[in-house]
Backbone as a printed PyTorch tensor [residue, N CA C, xyz], in Angstrom:
tensor([[[  0.8170,  -1.1790,   0.0000],
         [  0.0000,   0.0000,   0.0000],
         [  0.8660,   1.2510,   0.0000]],

        [[  1.9510,   1.1820,   0.7530],
         [  2.8640,   2.2850,   0.8210],
         [  3.4500,   2.5740,  -0.5590]],

        [[  3.7630,   1.5180,  -1.2700],
         [  4.3320,   1.6390,  -2.6060],
         [  3.3340,   2.2800,  -3.5630]],

        [[  2.0920,   1.9070,  -3.4860],
         [  1.0500,   2.4740,  -4.3570],
         [  0.8830,   3.9640,  -4.0480]],

        [[  0.8900,   4.3050,  -2.7870],
         [  0.7550,   5.6890,  -2.3710],
         [  1.9270,   6.5320,  -2.9150]],

        [[  3.1330,   5.9980,  -2.8530],
         [  4.3130,   6.7090,  -3.3680],
         [  4.1910,   6.9020,  -4.8730]],

        [[  3.7630,   5.8820,  -5.5980],
         [  3.5930,   5.9580,  -7.0550],
         [  2.5350,   7.0140,  -7.4060]],

        [[  1.4210,   7.0330,  -6.6620],
         [  0.3550,   8.0020,  -6.9170],
         [  0.8580,   9.4180,  -6.6610]],

        [[  1.5640,   9.6380,  -5.5550],
         [  2.0890,  10.9720,  -5.2240],
         [  3.1010,  11.4190,  -6.2800]],

        [[  4.0260,  10.5600,  -6.6570],
         [  5.0380,  10.8860,  -7.6680],
         [  4.3570,  11.2030,  -8.9970]],

        [[  3.3600,  10.4390,  -9.3690],
         [  2.6290,  10.6610, -10.6130],
         [  1.9270,  12.0180, -10.5770]],

        [[  1.2760,  12.3170,  -9.4650],
         [  0.5710,  13.6020,  -9.3410],
         [  1.5570,  14.7680,  -9.3950]],

        [[  2.6750,  14.6360,  -8.6950],
         [  3.6840,  15.6990,  -8.7250],
         [  4.1930,  15.8760, -10.1500]],

        [[  4.4420,  14.8030, -10.8480],
         [  4.9220,  14.8660, -12.2250],
         [  3.8850,  15.5370, -13.1290]],

        [[  2.6110,  15.1770, -12.9740],
         [  1.5520,  15.7780, -13.7910],
         [  1.4160,  17.2760, -13.5180]],

        [[  1.4420,  17.6620, -12.2600],
         [  1.3610,  19.0780, -11.8980],
         [  2.5820,  19.8120, -12.4450]],

        [[  3.7410,  19.2410, -12.2640],
         [  4.9690,  19.8480, -12.7710],
         [  4.9440,  19.9950, -14.2860]],

        [[  4.4660,  18.9850, -14.9900],
         [  4.3690,  19.0320, -16.4420],
         [  3.3750,  20.1090, -16.8740]],

        [[  2.2700,  20.2050, -16.1670],
         [  1.2610,  21.2230, -16.4880],
         [  1.8100,  22.6250, -16.3100]],

        [[  2.5300,  22.8940, -15.2380],
         [  3.1220,  24.2020, -14.9860],
         [  4.1670,  24.5080, -16.0530]],

        [[  4.9960,  23.5240, -16.3570],
         [  6.0310,  23.7210, -17.3710],
         [  5.4040,  23.9950, -18.7330]],

        [[  4.3380,  23.2880, -19.0420],
         [  3.6550,  23.4860, -20.3170],
         [  3.0810,  24.8940, -20.4110]],

        [[  2.4630,  25.3650, -19.3080],
         [  1.8930,  26.7080, -19.3010],
         [  2.9950,  27.7590, -19.4020]],

        [[  4.1090,  27.5360, -18.7360],
         [  5.2250,  28.4790, -18.7860],
         [  5.7800,  28.5500, -20.1960]],

        [[  5.9450,  27.4100, -20.8440],
         [  6.4260,  27.3710, -22.2170],
         [  5.4460,  28.0880, -23.1390]],

        [[  4.1680,  27.8500, -22.9280],
         [  3.1420,  28.5080, -23.7340],
         [  3.1990,  30.0170, -23.5500]],

        [[  3.3820,  30.4840, -22.3260],
         [  3.4590,  31.9230, -22.0450],
         [  4.6850,  32.5310, -22.7070]],

        [[  5.8170,  31.8330, -22.6540],
         [  7.0400,  32.3300, -23.2790],
         [  6.8550,  32.4010, -24.7880]],

        [[  6.2800,  31.3710, -25.3800],
         [  6.0420,  31.3490, -26.8230],
         [  5.1050,  32.4810, -27.2200]],

        [[  4.0190,  32.6730, -26.4810],
         [  3.0730,  33.7410, -26.7800],
         [  3.7440,  35.0940, -26.6420]],

        [[  4.5500,  35.2730, -25.6050],
         [  5.2480,  36.5300, -25.3910],
         [  6.1920,  36.8270, -26.5460]],

        [[  6.9560,  35.8330, -26.9890],
         [  7.8750,  36.0210, -28.1060],
         [  7.1250,  36.3240, -29.3910]],

        [[  6.0210,  35.6470, -29.6310],
         [  5.2260,  35.8770, -30.8320],
         [  4.6560,  37.2810, -30.8080]],

        [[  4.1460,  37.7050, -29.6650],
         [  3.6030,  39.0530, -29.5350],
         [  4.6930,  40.0800, -29.7510]],

        [[  5.8630,  39.8450, -29.1660],
         [  6.9810,  40.7670, -29.3170],
         [  7.3900,  40.8800, -30.7750]],

        [[  7.4570,  39.7500, -31.4820],
         [  7.8270,  39.7660, -32.8930],
         [  6.7740,  40.5040, -33.6990]],

        [[  5.5000,  40.3230, -33.3610],
         [  4.4220,  40.9810, -34.0970],
         [  4.4680,  42.4860, -33.8800]],

        [[  4.7490,  42.9380, -32.6540],
         [  4.7830,  44.3700, -32.3890],
         [  6.0520,  45.0110, -32.9260]],

        [[  7.1140,  44.2360, -33.1290],
         [  8.3300,  44.7790, -33.7140],
         [  8.0890,  45.2490, -35.1370]],

        [[  7.1370,  44.6720, -35.8400],
         [  6.8320,  45.0330, -37.2160],
         [  5.7420,  46.0840, -37.3110]],

        [[  5.2220,  46.5640, -36.1870],
         [  4.1620,  47.5640, -36.1940],
         [  4.7380,  48.9680, -36.0420]],

        [[  4.1330,  49.9090, -36.7710],
         [  4.4810,  51.3090, -36.6030],
         [  3.2230,  52.0660, -36.2290]],

        [[  3.3990,  53.1430, -35.5180],
         [  2.2860,  53.9880, -35.1020],
         [  2.3000,  55.2320, -35.9710]],

        [[  1.1770,  55.5300, -36.6270],
         [  1.0520,  56.7090, -37.4870],
         [ -0.2940,  57.3660, -37.2480]],

        [[ -0.3350,  58.6750, -37.4330],
         [ -1.5730,  59.4220, -37.2120],
         [ -2.0630,  60.0160, -38.5290]],

        [[ -3.3740,  60.2040, -38.6100],
         [ -3.9720,  60.8140, -39.7950],
         [ -5.0980,  61.7420, -39.3540]],

        [[ -5.1880,  62.8870, -40.0330],
         [ -6.2300,  63.8600, -39.7140],
         [ -6.6760,  64.5550, -40.9990]],

        [[ -7.5970,  65.4780, -40.8360],
         [ -8.1060,  66.2150, -41.9860],
         [ -9.3860,  65.5810, -42.4950]],

        [[ -9.5110,  65.4940, -43.7990],
         [-10.7300,  64.9850, -44.4420],
         [-10.7080,  63.4560, -44.4830]],

        [[-10.8240,  62.8840, -43.3230],
         [-10.7650,  61.4380, -43.1410],
         [-11.9310,  61.0410, -42.2460]],

        [[-12.5230,  59.8830, -42.4960],
         [-13.7090,  59.4830, -41.7350],
         [-13.4460,  59.2030, -40.2630]],

        [[-12.3080,  58.6250, -39.9380],
         [-11.9820,  58.3070, -38.5410],
         [-10.5590,  58.7660, -38.2360]],

        [[-10.3760,  60.0920, -38.0440],
         [ -9.0280,  60.5750, -37.7230],
         [ -8.5250,  59.9500, -36.4310]],

        [[ -7.2150,  59.7700, -36.3530],
         [ -6.6340,  59.2080, -35.1430],
         [ -5.2780,  58.6060, -35.4060]],

        [[ -4.7980,  57.8660, -34.4170],
         [ -3.5110,  57.1920, -34.5060],
         [ -3.7630,  55.7040, -34.6990]],

        [[ -3.0410,  55.1190, -35.6360],
         [ -3.2350,  53.7100, -35.9870],
         [ -1.9030,  52.9770, -35.9490]],

        [[ -1.9760,  51.6840, -35.6840],
         [ -0.8020,  50.8170, -35.7410],
         [ -0.9420,  49.9490, -36.9890]],

        [[  0.0460,  50.0470, -37.8540],
         [  0.0690,  49.2740, -39.0940],
         [  1.4210,  48.5810, -39.2170]],

        [[  1.4590,  47.5370, -40.0100],
         [  2.7230,  46.8330, -40.2020],
         [  3.6710,  47.6650, -41.0510]],

        [[  4.9280,  47.5080, -40.7730],
         [  5.9860,  48.1870, -41.4970],
         [  5.8440,  47.8980, -42.9900]],

        [[  6.0650,  48.8950, -43.8250],
         [  5.9910,  48.7090, -45.2700],
         [  4.6360,  49.0600, -45.8690]],

        [[  3.6930,  49.4990, -45.0470],
         [  2.3710,  49.8860, -45.5530],
         [  2.4450,  51.2960, -46.1270]],

        [[  1.4880,  51.6220, -46.9950],
         [  1.4570,  52.9260, -47.6380],
         [  0.3110,  53.7750, -47.0910]],

        [[  0.2710,  55.0180, -47.5270],
         [ -0.7470,  55.9500, -47.0530],
         [ -2.1510,  55.4320, -47.3560]],

        [[ -2.3410,  54.7570, -48.4700],
         [ -3.6740,  54.2280, -48.7880],
         [ -4.1010,  53.1860, -47.7570]],

        [[ -3.1570,  52.4300, -47.2130],
         [ -3.4740,  51.4600, -46.1600],
         [ -3.9290,  52.1760, -44.8900]],

        [[ -3.2680,  53.2860, -44.5700],
         [ -3.6640,  54.0820, -43.4090],
         [ -5.0410,  54.6980, -43.6320]],

        [[ -5.2760,  55.2130, -44.8240],
         [ -6.5810,  55.7970, -45.1590],
         [ -7.6700,  54.7400, -45.0290]],

        [[ -7.4120,  53.5460, -45.5100],
         [ -8.3810,  52.4470, -45.4080],
         [ -8.6500,  52.1090, -43.9480]],

        [[ -7.5920,  52.0300, -43.1440],
         [ -7.7530,  51.7330, -41.7130],
         [ -8.5810,  52.8110, -41.0210]],

        [[ -8.4790,  54.0440, -41.5220],
         [ -9.1940,  55.1750, -40.9240],
         [-10.5740,  55.3800, -41.5520]],

        [[-11.0690,  54.3940, -42.2360],
         [-12.4330,  54.4650, -42.7740],
         [-12.5710,  55.2170, -44.0780]],

        [[-11.4570,  55.5380, -44.7230],
         [-11.5080,  56.2240, -46.0150],
         [-11.5540,  57.7360, -45.8670]],

        [[-11.4150,  58.4040, -47.0070],
         [-11.4610,  59.8630, -47.0280],
         [-12.9070,  60.3330, -47.1360]],

        [[-13.1420,  61.5800, -46.7520],
         [-14.4760,  62.1590, -46.8960],
         [-14.6610,  62.6430, -48.3300]],

        [[-15.8520,  63.0600, -48.6590],
         [-16.1230,  63.5530, -50.0120],
         [-15.4320,  64.8900, -50.2770]],

        [[-14.9560,  65.5410, -49.2390],
         [-14.2600,  66.8230, -49.3800],
         [-12.7440,  66.6590, -49.4830]],

        [[-12.2330,  65.4400, -49.5140],
         [-10.7890,  65.2080, -49.5750],
         [-10.2490,  65.5560, -50.9570]],

        [[ -9.1280,  66.2490, -50.9830],
         [ -8.4670,  66.6260, -52.2330],
         [ -7.4630,  65.5370, -52.6100]],

        [[ -7.7990,  64.7420, -53.6000],
         [ -6.9400,  63.6200, -54.0040],
         [ -5.6070,  64.0750, -54.5990]],

        [[ -5.5080,  65.3440, -54.9800],
         [ -4.2490,  65.8680, -55.5130],
         [ -3.2800,  66.2820, -54.4040]],

        [[ -3.7610,  66.2950, -53.1670],
         [ -2.9460,  66.7710, -52.0530],
         [ -2.3550,  65.6410, -51.2160]],

        [[ -2.5030,  64.4100, -51.6660],
         [ -1.8370,  63.2980, -50.9750],
         [ -1.4430,  62.2340, -51.9800]],

        [[ -0.3940,  61.4990, -51.6520],
         [  0.1090,  60.4290, -52.5060],
         [ -0.2440,  59.0970, -51.8390]],

        [[ -1.2270,  58.3710, -52.3790],
         [ -1.6450,  57.1250, -51.7290],
         [ -0.5430,  56.0680, -51.6700]],

        [[  0.4700,  56.1880, -52.5230],
         [  1.5520,  55.1980, -52.5670],
         [  2.7140,  55.5280, -51.6380]],

        [[  2.6440,  56.6570, -50.9490],
         [  3.7220,  57.0480, -50.0330],
         [  3.8660,  56.0100, -48.9310]],

        [[  5.0950,  55.5140, -48.7170],
         [  5.3430,  54.5430, -47.6450],
         [  5.3330,  55.2570, -46.3030]],

        [[  4.6070,  54.6940, -45.3720],
         [  4.4520,  55.3020, -44.0590],
         [  5.7540,  55.2710, -43.2700]],

        [[  5.9460,  56.2950, -42.4620],
         [  7.1070,  56.4050, -41.5920],
         [  6.5950,  56.4120, -40.1570]],

        [[  7.2070,  55.6070, -39.3090],
         [  6.7810,  55.4950, -37.9130],
         [  6.6980,  56.8640, -37.2480]],

        [[  5.6490,  57.0470, -36.4870],
         [  5.3860,  58.2470, -35.6830],
         [  5.0860,  59.4860, -36.5090]],

        [[  4.9610,  59.3680, -37.8160],
         [  4.6040,  60.5190, -38.6330],
         [  3.1080,  60.7870, -38.5310]],

        [[  2.7340,  62.0010, -38.8770],
         [  1.3350,  62.4020, -38.9300],
         [  1.0360,  62.8340, -40.3570]],

        [[ -0.0810,  62.3900, -40.8790],
         [ -0.4680,  62.7070, -42.2420],
         [ -1.7810,  63.4820, -42.2310]],

        [[ -1.8730,  64.4540, -43.1370],
         [ -3.0420,  65.3260, -43.2080],
         [ -3.6550,  65.2050, -44.5880]],

        [[ -4.9660,  65.0240, -44.6390],
         [ -5.6980,  64.9750, -45.9040],
         [ -6.4040,  66.3210, -46.0600]],

        [[ -5.9340,  67.1100, -47.0230],
         [ -6.4450,  68.4640, -47.2270],
         [ -7.8260,  68.4510, -47.8910]],

        [[ -8.6040,  69.5050, -47.6520],
         [ -9.9390,  69.5980, -48.2480],
         [ -9.9220,  70.2440, -49.6410]],

        [[-10.9590,  69.9830, -50.3900],
         [-11.1710,  70.6780, -51.6670],
         [-11.8290,  72.0230, -51.3830]],

        [[-12.8410,  71.9950, -50.5230],
         [-13.6030,  73.1940, -50.1750],
         [-13.2380,  73.6490, -48.7680]],

        [[-13.4180,  74.9350, -48.5200],
         [-13.1170,  75.5290, -47.2190],
         [-13.9740,  74.8830, -46.1400]],

        [[-13.3340,  74.2660, -45.1500],
         [-14.0550,  73.5950, -44.0630],
         [-14.8300,  74.5540, -43.1760]],

        [[-14.4020,  75.8150, -43.1150],
         [-15.0900,  76.7570, -42.2400],
         [-16.3730,  77.2990, -42.8690]],

        [[-16.5760,  77.0210, -44.1540],
         [-17.7670,  77.4910, -44.8430],
         [-18.5130,  76.2760, -45.3810]],

        [[-19.4980,  75.7970, -44.6480],
         [-20.1890,  74.5640, -45.0160],
         [-20.9900,  74.6840, -46.3030]],

        [[-21.2650,  75.8960, -46.7380],
         [-22.0420,  76.0920, -47.9640],
         [-21.1580,  76.4060, -49.1610]],

        [[-19.8550,  76.3150, -49.0000],
         [-18.9250,  76.6700, -50.0620],
         [-19.0750,  75.7390, -51.2600]],

        [[-19.1690,  76.3370, -52.4400],
         [-19.2320,  75.5500, -53.6810],
         [-18.0190,  75.8180, -54.5540]],

        [[-17.1850,  76.7780, -54.1440],
         [-15.9740,  77.0920, -54.8860],
         [-14.7860,  76.4030, -54.2180]],

        [[-14.0180,  75.6500, -55.0100],
         [-12.8500,  74.9850, -54.4190],
         [-11.8140,  76.0100, -53.9380]],

        [[-11.0090,  75.5940, -52.9780],
         [ -9.9030,  76.4270, -52.5000],
         [ -8.8990,  76.5500, -53.6480]],

        [[ -8.4160,  77.7650, -53.9010],
         [ -7.3930,  77.9520, -54.9300],
         [ -6.0830,  77.3920, -54.3960]],

        [[ -5.4770,  76.5030, -55.1690],
         [ -4.2790,  75.7980, -54.7020],
         [ -3.1520,  75.9160, -55.7150]],

        [[ -1.9430,  75.6860, -55.2260],
         [ -0.7390,  75.7220, -56.0470],
         [  0.0140,  74.4080, -55.8490]],

        [[  0.5170,  73.8530, -56.9270],
         [  1.2870,  72.6140, -56.8800],
         [  2.7150,  72.9230, -56.4340]],

        [[  3.1150,  72.4320, -55.2600],
         [  4.4490,  72.7200, -54.7320],
         [  5.5580,  72.0360, -55.5200]],

        [[  5.2070,  71.0650, -56.3500],
         [  6.2250,  70.3690, -57.1450],
         [  6.4940,  71.0430, -58.4890]],

        [[  5.6060,  71.9390, -58.9380],
         [  5.7920,  72.5410, -60.2580],
         [  5.6610,  74.0620, -60.2840]],

        [[  5.0710,  74.6720, -59.2860],
         [  4.7990,  76.1160, -59.2990],
         [  6.0810,  76.9370, -59.2400]],

        [[  6.0400,  78.0700, -59.9070],
         [  7.1630,  79.0060, -59.8420],
         [  7.1570,  79.7000, -58.4870]],

        [[  8.2640,  80.3480, -58.1730],
         [  8.3540,  81.0890, -56.9150],
         [  7.2780,  82.1720, -56.8640]],

        [[  7.0160,  82.8170, -58.0010],
         [  5.9740,  83.8500, -58.0490],
         [  4.6030,  83.2700, -57.7540]],

        [[  4.2970,  82.1110, -58.3190],
         [  3.0040,  81.4630, -58.0640],
         [  2.8740,  81.0530, -56.6030]],

        [[  3.9500,  80.5680, -56.0240],
         [  3.9190,  80.1650, -54.6180],
         [  3.6440,  81.3550, -53.6990]],

        [[  4.1300,  82.5300, -54.0900],
         [  3.9280,  83.7240, -53.2720],
         [  2.4680,  84.1670, -53.2280]],

        [[  1.6350,  83.6420, -54.1070],
         [  0.2110,  84.0060, -54.0770],
         [ -0.5000,  83.3620, -52.8930]],

        [[  0.1670,  82.4160, -52.2350],
         [ -0.4040,  81.7330, -51.0790],
         [  0.0680,  82.4380, -49.8070]],

        [[ -0.8860,  82.8200, -48.9770],
         [ -0.5350,  83.4210, -47.6870],
         [  0.2990,  82.4140, -46.9070]],

        [[  1.4370,  82.8440, -46.4090],
         [  2.3370,  81.9600, -45.6760],
         [  3.6350,  81.7260, -46.4200]],

        [[  3.6280,  81.9580, -47.7330],
         [  4.8470,  81.8180, -48.5280],
         [  5.3840,  83.2000, -48.8710]],

        [[  6.4300,  83.6000, -48.1880],
         [  7.0930,  84.8630, -48.4960],
         [  7.9740,  84.6590, -49.7260]],

        [[  8.6120,  85.7320, -50.1690],
         [  9.5140,  85.6540, -51.3170],
         [ 10.6510,  84.6780, -51.0360]],

        [[ 11.2360,  84.7820, -49.8360],
         [ 12.3830,  83.9180, -49.5080],
         [ 11.9530,  82.4600, -49.3310]],

        [[ 10.7970,  82.2220, -48.7230],
         [ 10.3190,  80.8430, -48.5440],
         [  9.9470,  80.2330, -49.8980]],

        [[  9.3210,  81.0200, -50.7690],
         [  8.9810,  80.5300, -52.1120],
         [ 10.2350,  80.1250, -52.8740]],

        [[ 11.2820,  80.9460, -52.7660],
         [ 12.5590,  80.6180, -53.4110],
         [ 13.1570,  79.3540, -52.7990]],

        [[ 13.0150,  79.1930, -51.4810],
         [ 13.5400,  77.9970, -50.8030],
         [ 12.7860,  76.7430, -51.2430]],

        [[ 11.4810,  76.8470, -51.4860],
         [ 10.6860,  75.7110, -51.9710],
         [ 11.1930,  75.2880, -53.3440]],

        [[ 11.3960,  76.2590, -54.2380],
         [ 11.8980,  75.9600, -55.5850],
         [ 13.2920,  75.3440, -55.4960]],

        [[ 14.1310,  75.8570, -54.6250],
         [ 15.4770,  75.3210, -54.4320],
         [ 15.4260,  73.8870, -53.8900]],

        [[ 14.5390,  73.6370, -52.9480],
         [ 14.3750,  72.2990, -52.3640],
         [ 14.0220,  71.2840, -53.4530]],

        [[ 13.1830,  71.7040, -54.3910],
         [ 12.7440,  70.7930, -55.4650],
         [ 13.8830,  70.3740, -56.3880]],

        [[ 14.9880,  71.0830, -56.3590],
         [ 16.1290,  70.7110, -57.1960],
         [ 16.7170,  69.3770, -56.7590]],

        [[ 16.4920,  69.0030, -55.4890],
         [ 17.0630,  67.7530, -54.9800],
         [ 16.0130,  66.7490, -54.5160]],

        [[ 14.7540,  67.1770, -54.4090],
         [ 13.7150,  66.2720, -53.9000],
         [ 12.3540,  66.6480, -54.4730]],

        [[ 11.4920,  65.6710, -54.5190],
         [ 10.1000,  65.8860, -54.9150],
         [  9.2570,  65.8100, -53.6560]],

        [[  8.2840,  66.6860, -53.5680],
         [  7.3660,  66.6340, -52.4280],
         [  6.4510,  65.4360, -52.6120]],

        [[  6.5080,  64.5140, -51.6740],
         [  5.6850,  63.3030, -51.7110],
         [  4.5200,  63.3980, -50.7300]],

        [[  4.6610,  64.2850, -49.7380],
         [  3.5920,  64.5280, -48.7620],
         [  3.5280,  66.0260, -48.4870]],

        [[  2.3860,  66.4960, -48.0210],
         [  2.2520,  67.9000, -47.6320],
         [  3.1990,  68.2180, -46.4840]],

        [[  3.3970,  67.2600, -45.6030],
         [  4.2220,  67.4580, -44.4210],
         [  5.6820,  67.7550, -44.7650]],

        [[  6.1270,  67.3540, -45.9420],
         [  7.5190,  67.5970, -46.3530],
         [  7.8330,  69.0800, -46.4630]],

        [[  6.8230,  69.9210, -46.5760],
         [  7.0610,  71.3620, -46.6830],
         [  7.8440,  71.8570, -45.4610]],

        [[  7.7120,  71.1480, -44.3310],
         [  8.4280,  71.5340, -43.1110],
         [  9.9320,  71.3080, -43.2300]],

        [[ 10.3700,  70.5580, -44.2440],
         [ 11.8010,  70.3170, -44.4580],
         [ 12.4840,  71.4740, -45.1820]],

        [[ 11.6810,  72.3770, -45.7380],
         [ 12.2140,  73.5220, -46.4670],
         [ 12.6810,  74.5790, -45.4740]],

        [[ 13.8650,  75.1500, -45.7370],
         [ 14.3970,  76.1890, -44.8540],
         [ 13.3980,  77.3500, -44.7960]],

        [[ 13.0380,  77.7230, -43.5780],
         [ 12.0890,  78.8140, -43.3830],
         [ 10.6550,  78.3580, -43.2060]],

        [[ 10.3990,  77.0650, -43.3970],
         [  9.0390,  76.5210, -43.2170],
         [  9.0200,  75.6530, -41.9670]],

        [[  8.2700,  76.0660, -41.0120],
         [  8.1170,  75.2680, -39.8030],
         [  6.6800,  74.8050, -39.6740]],

        [[  6.3290,  74.3960, -38.4930],
         [  4.9720,  73.9040, -38.2170],
         [  3.9190,  74.9730, -38.5000]],

        [[  4.2000,  76.2160, -38.1260],
         [  3.2200,  77.2970, -38.3290],
         [  2.9730,  77.5340, -39.8210]],

        [[  4.0430,  77.5670, -40.6160],
         [  3.8820,  77.7500, -42.0610],
         [  3.1270,  76.5720, -42.6610]],

        [[  3.4880,  75.3780, -42.2440],
         [  2.8100,  74.1720, -42.7300],
         [  1.3000,  74.2570, -42.4770]],

        [[  0.9130,  74.6140, -41.2700],
         [ -0.5110,  74.7050, -40.9340],
         [ -1.1900,  75.7910, -41.7730]],

        [[ -0.4890,  76.8810, -42.0330],
         [ -1.0520,  77.9760, -42.8260],
         [ -1.2660,  77.5820, -44.2820]],

        [[ -0.3490,  76.8010, -44.8580],
         [ -0.3990,  76.5210, -46.3020],
         [ -0.9590,  75.1510, -46.6810]],

        [[ -1.0960,  74.2340, -45.7510],
         [ -1.4280,  72.8480, -46.1030],
         [ -2.7460,  72.6810, -46.8560]],

        [[ -3.6980,  73.5750, -46.6720],
         [ -4.9570,  73.4790, -47.4210],
         [ -4.8690,  74.1560, -48.7840]],

        [[ -3.7530,  74.8290, -49.0580],
         [ -3.6380,  75.6220, -50.2830],
         [ -2.5820,  75.0950, -51.2460]],

        [[ -2.0370,  73.9170, -50.9400],
         [ -1.0210,  73.3390, -51.8250],
         [ -1.4380,  71.9170, -52.2290]],

        [[ -0.9310,  71.5120, -53.3840],
         [ -1.1380,  70.1360, -53.8580],
         [  0.2190,  69.5420, -54.2170]],

        [[  0.2100,  68.2420, -54.4510],
         [  1.4370,  67.5420, -54.8280],
         [  1.5060,  67.2730, -56.3260]],

        [[  0.3700,  67.3880, -56.9880],
         [  0.3030,  67.1580, -58.4390],
         [ -0.8840,  67.9070, -59.0100]],

        [[ -0.9330,  67.9780, -60.3390],
         [ -2.0320,  68.6390, -61.0390],
         [ -2.9940,  67.5900, -61.5670]],

        [[ -4.1430,  68.0270, -62.0530],
         [ -5.1420,  67.1000, -62.5820],
         [ -4.6000,  66.2750, -63.7410]],

        [[ -3.7040,  66.8310, -64.5330],
         [ -3.1690,  66.1150, -65.6980],
         [ -2.1940,  65.0160, -65.3050]],

        [[ -1.6710,  65.0430, -64.0690],
         [ -0.6550,  64.0540, -63.6390],
         [ -1.2490,  62.6820, -63.4400]]])
């Protein structure tokens, strides 16, 4: 009887030990899988003429159209010339979808007059409030080495900061209708 009792106790200890070890292994595997999955995620924000503005987590290598889709798509007032759907997302960046019509005037039927930052002359750029003579020249100079792929890139131009970006973002496009 003593022998049977020892066998039963040893068996129970082994089963409990195996169960704990199995759960620990499962937790480690799940933790590693979760860690690997989050390593490929980037956080990006979107605002403007978008159905669900906010911050989203997407896998590395996704484009702006993937972010737009995650955010429920663009509104009917979104200016398709002011964003590049193929732009690859950059972690922690914020993207803005500009309007066609003035958002402050709900009855507006006239589109906002806009200038293409990739093709406009310095004189044309100066017609936009926020672009001084020197900033317009800097935009043209910047284009000698880079193409504007997002509205946010305007902040990379010497003399253009966050305030200028906010002032001009509804009045610039990245391409023309013929593009």
